[in-house]
Structures are given as C-alpha cells and as structure tokens.
Backbone as ProteinMPNN parsed JSONL, in Angstrom:
{"seq_chain_A": "FAALLAYSAAALVSDFMAVVRNTLLALLSSVAVNGQDVAPCPGEGPRYGDYRCNHDSTHRVCAQLVNPETGKPLAWGSA", "coords_chain_A": {"N_chain_A": [[129.712, 144.328, 82.801], [127.334, 145.134, 84.35], [125.435, 144.148, 84.009], [125.46, 141.618, 83.154], [125.846, 140.979, 86.533], [122.987, 141.723, 87.492], [121.45, 139.992, 85.643], [122.484, 137.476, 86.972], [121.608, 138.074, 89.381], [118.965, 137.83, 89.185], [118.202, 135.793, 88.451], [119.829, 134.261, 90.569], [117.26, 134.804, 92.683], [114.992, 133.798, 90.816], [115.997, 131.277, 90.578], [115.625, 130.403, 93.718], [112.722, 131.267, 94.496], [111.685, 128.258, 92.884], [112.489, 126.621, 94.349], [111.132, 127.366, 96.972], [108.854, 127.598, 96.237], [108.202, 124.73, 95.332], [108.897, 123.243, 98.572], [106.464, 123.995, 99.798], [104.893, 123.121, 98.002], [104.712, 120.257, 98.139], [104.938, 119.768, 101.319], [102.279, 121.086, 101.454], [101.248, 118.607, 100.064], [100.802, 116.687, 101.184], [100.456, 117.083, 103.396], [98.031, 117.125, 102.864], [97.345, 114.717, 101.764], [98.09, 112.757, 104.514], [96.413, 114.186, 106.219], [94.063, 112.919, 105.471], [91.299, 110.741, 106.502], [92.481, 107.614, 106.659], [90.633, 104.102, 104.87], [91.471, 100.633, 106.802], [93.412, 99.212, 105.711], [93.473, 95.635, 103.823], [96.163, 94.643, 102.397], [98.631, 95.841, 104.444], [101.041, 95.615, 106.923], [100.573, 94.596, 110.809], [102.875, 96.917, 111.91], [102.296, 99.807, 112.557], [100.105, 99.297, 113.969], [97.171, 100.472, 112.837], [96.444, 99.061, 110.604], [96.921, 101.092, 107.894], [97.43, 102.619, 105.136], [99.395, 104.54, 105.32], [101.144, 106.221, 106.536], [103.79, 107.949, 106.163], [105.261, 109.758, 103.5], [106.011, 108.456, 100.868], [105.008, 105.826, 100.712], [101.799, 104.508, 99.52], [100.412, 103.443, 97.41], [97.953, 100.582, 98.155], [97.576, 97.768, 97.628], [95.649, 94.6, 97.459], [96.863, 91.511, 96.974], [96.657, 88.785, 97.173], [93.919, 85.936, 97.654], [91.73, 85.864, 100.41], [90.18, 83.885, 101.81], [91.028, 81.48, 99.951], [93.259, 81.897, 99.701], [95.116, 82.046, 97.401], [96.641, 83.81, 95.024], [95.23, 86.863, 93.536], [93.116, 87.251, 90.864], [95.072, 89.41, 88.626], [94.438, 92.168, 85.818], [93.105, 91.443, 82.446], [92.194, 88.382, 81.39]], "CA_chain_A": [[129.713, 143.505, 83.983], [126.46, 145.223, 85.487], [123.985, 143.543, 82.698], [125.374, 139.65, 84.716], [125.269, 141.051, 87.645], [121.627, 141.973, 87.259], [121.376, 138.345, 85.742], [122.859, 136.686, 88.396], [120.504, 138.572, 90.621], [117.641, 137.096, 88.919], [118.718, 133.915, 88.145], [119.738, 133.414, 91.593], [115.972, 135.22, 92.816], [114.326, 132.894, 90.215], [116.407, 129.267, 91.44], [114.96, 130.566, 95.326], [111.167, 131.474, 94.901], [111.607, 127.723, 92.868], [113.032, 126.14, 95.85], [110.224, 127.908, 98.049], [107.289, 127.079, 95.64], [108.501, 123.199, 95.032], [109.217, 122.941, 99.084], [105.362, 124.163, 100.269], [103.755, 122.016, 97.544], [105.585, 119.062, 98.931], [103.826, 120.177, 102.461], [101.321, 120.956, 101.052], [100.413, 118.007, 99.325], [101.597, 115.626, 102.384], [99.23, 117.586, 104.661], [96.043, 116.708, 102.542], [97.184, 112.783, 102.092], [97.316, 112.204, 105.716], [95.202, 114.852, 106.661], [92.282, 112.074, 105.339], [90.251, 109.643, 107.196], [92.418, 106.223, 105.303], [90.779, 103.605, 105.614], [92.437, 99.598, 107.064], [94.184, 97.908, 103.788], [94.105, 94.033, 103.704], [97.565, 94.329, 102.393], [99.108, 96.445, 104.896], [100.735, 94.41, 108.861], [100.998, 94.78, 111.481], [103.324, 97.864, 112.318], [101.492, 101.134, 113.346], [98.836, 99.163, 114.613], [96.551, 100.499, 112.566], [96.921, 98.836, 109.55], [96.449, 101.656, 107.171], [98.472, 102.136, 104.336], [99.423, 105.955, 104.888], [101.424, 107.092, 107.201], [104.978, 108.773, 105.316], [104.543, 110.306, 101.441], [106.56, 107.32, 99.496], [103.217, 104.577, 100.617], [100.893, 105.227, 98.914], [98.969, 102.552, 97.628], [96.747, 99.936, 98.803], [97.284, 96.852, 97.438], [94.871, 92.775, 97.492], [97.162, 90.877, 95.628], [96.336, 87.975, 98.042], [92.343, 85.706, 98.069], [92.254, 85.556, 102.181], [89.453, 82.395, 101.922], [91.724, 80.484, 100.009], [95.078, 82.395, 100.127], [95.901, 82.552, 96.459], [96.74, 85.282, 93.949], [93.96, 87.446, 92.932], [94.309, 87.828, 89.305], [95.176, 91.015, 88.043], [94.049, 92.603, 84.644], [92.534, 90.502, 82.172], [92.6, 86.725, 81.697]], "C_chain_A": [[128.217, 143.913, 85.222], [125.466, 144.505, 85.189], [123.619, 142.33, 83.7], [125.362, 139.496, 85.027], [123.8, 140.976, 87.423], [120.915, 141.039, 87.414], [121.711, 137.402, 86.66], [121.862, 136.285, 89.403], [119.268, 137.56, 90.405], [117.032, 135.946, 88.486], [118.037, 133.426, 89.388], [117.519, 133.634, 92.252], [114.814, 134.141, 92.33], [114.139, 131.174, 90.755], [115.799, 129.683, 93.074], [113.755, 130.585, 95.281], [111.028, 130.194, 93.464], [111.103, 127.123, 93.769], [112.114, 126.207, 96.906], [109.117, 127.326, 97.44], [106.966, 125.045, 95.538], [108.061, 122.838, 96.812], [107.422, 123.467, 99.987], [104.663, 123.655, 99.563], [103.89, 121.296, 97.971], [104.815, 119.103, 99.9], [103.113, 119.858, 102.435], [100.087, 119.619, 100.842], [100.037, 116.244, 100.876], [100.182, 116.345, 103.142], [97.837, 116.868, 103.988], [96.2, 115.295, 102.469], [96.916, 112.734, 103.629], [96.431, 112.441, 106.243], [93.507, 113.876, 106.012], [92.278, 110.687, 105.778], [91.522, 108.282, 106.167], [91.384, 105.651, 105.367], [91.365, 101.602, 105.776], [92.603, 98.423, 105.316], [94.417, 97.081, 105.097], [95.883, 94.163, 103.503], [98.549, 94.739, 103.947], [99.725, 95.451, 106.334], [100.591, 95.296, 108.976], [102.059, 96.547, 113.148], [102.88, 98.876, 112.615], [100.487, 100.504, 113.718], [98.174, 99.764, 114.472], [96.193, 99.889, 111.062], [96.186, 99.69, 108.576], [98.411, 101.874, 106.274], [98.694, 104.61, 103.843], [100.144, 107.496, 105.918], [102.804, 107.684, 106.697], [104.351, 108.975, 104.16], [104.834, 109.319, 100.787], [105.361, 105.819, 99.94], [102.573, 105.185, 100.879], [99.68, 104.249, 98.189], [98.753, 100.568, 97.715], [96.834, 98.909, 97.742], [96.635, 95.047, 97.949], [95.746, 91.946, 96.772], [97.126, 89.321, 96.195], [94.679, 87.281, 98.562], [92.456, 85.364, 100.41], [91.287, 84.583, 102.212], [89.789, 81.785, 101.43], [93.58, 80.276, 99.818], [95.592, 81.961, 98.937], [95.775, 83.867, 95.412], [95.66, 85.812, 93.983], [94.842, 87.377, 91.374], [94.057, 88.6, 89.101], [94.836, 90.948, 86.329], [93.516, 90.886, 84.156], [92.675, 89.103, 81.362], [93.089, 86.025, 80.656]], "O_chain_A": [[127.991, 143.415, 86.325], [124.614, 144.2, 86.024], [122.682, 142.009, 84.429], [125.087, 138.312, 85.218], [123.443, 139.844, 87.098], [120.123, 140.778, 88.32], [120.921, 136.518, 86.992], [121.44, 135.268, 89.953], [118.771, 136.761, 91.199], [115.941, 135.419, 88.272], [116.985, 132.839, 89.642], [116.707, 132.711, 92.182], [113.945, 133.687, 93.075], [113.252, 130.38, 91.067], [115.472, 128.604, 93.568], [113.297, 129.819, 96.129], [110.306, 130.696, 92.603], [109.929, 126.965, 94.106], [112.123, 125.322, 97.761], [108.414, 126.555, 98.092], [105.936, 124.379, 95.641], [107.008, 122.204, 96.884], [107.461, 123.026, 101.136], [103.543, 123.473, 100.04], [102.928, 121.19, 98.732], [103.763, 118.502, 99.685], [102.708, 118.809, 102.936], [98.899, 119.507, 101.146], [99.276, 115.307, 101.117], [99.061, 115.849, 103.255], [96.916, 116.265, 104.54], [95.357, 114.579, 103.01], [95.763, 112.678, 104.057], [95.624, 111.658, 106.743], [92.319, 114.175, 106.137], [93.039, 109.763, 105.493], [91.279, 108.145, 104.968], [90.59, 106.372, 105.973], [91.702, 101.18, 104.67], [92.184, 97.582, 104.521], [94.886, 97.209, 106.227], [96.693, 93.815, 104.362], [99.142, 93.8, 104.478], [98.955, 94.61, 106.798], [100.475, 96.338, 108.331], [101.94, 96.884, 114.326], [103.427, 98.933, 113.716], [99.58, 101.317, 113.896], [97.809, 100.26, 115.538], [95.469, 100.648, 110.418], [95.038, 99.369, 108.27], [99.589, 101.596, 106.495], [98.415, 105.418, 102.956], [99.962, 108.707, 106.038], [102.77, 108.491, 107.626], [103.249, 108.56, 103.802], [103.993, 109.027, 99.937], [105.15, 104.925, 99.12], [102.39, 106.031, 101.755], [98.461, 104.296, 98.357], [99.468, 99.653, 97.306], [96.086, 99.153, 96.795], [97.276, 94.407, 98.783], [95.246, 91.596, 95.702], [97.718, 88.558, 95.43], [94.123, 87.772, 99.545], [93.18, 84.775, 101.213], [91.677, 84.001, 103.224], [89.3, 80.723, 101.813], [94.477, 79.434, 99.796], [96.661, 81.375, 99.107], [94.84, 84.647, 95.224], [94.839, 85.134, 94.603], [95.987, 87.402, 90.924], [92.885, 88.956, 89.221], [94.947, 89.913, 85.671], [93.465, 89.813, 84.757], [93.632, 89.089, 80.587], [93.4, 84.843, 80.798]]}, "name": "protein", "num_of_chains": 1, "seq": "FAALLAYSAAALVSDFMAVVRNTLLALLSSVAVNGQDVAPCPGEGPRYGDYRCNHDSTHRVCAQLVNPETGKPLAWGSA"}
C-alpha cells in the first residue's frame, strides 16, 4: 500500500509540474508574440483600428489574397 501511495504522490506532483510548465510556456510565448511590433497587415480589417494581426493568440497569419490594384485574386503556389 505504501508503494502505491508513493507512486500516486509522485504521479500527482509530475502532473502538476507538467501543468505549471505548459502554462508558463503559453504565457511566455504570448508575451513574446504580442510584445513584438507587427507591421500593418493588408488583409486585416478596421475592427481594432491599427490593421495588425497580433491581437490575440488565435490570429497569427497575415495573408494578402487579392491584388489591391486590380481586385483580382493573387496567384498562390506554382502556376
């Protein structure tokens, strides 16, 4: 019984440390990304007023899909 209790305590500590580590990594990566100055994105709309794509951890891609001069889709990949 003592061995099972010791294993359970060790597993609990290990799981707790994994949660702490993952939480800290998420916080640090969020600070690193949001702390960078990001150029205005031509594909971002005016909802935030600054036309940048770094307002939260779910929006990371800035893509221009349409030629602003012609209004036609840009070619992606090999032709």
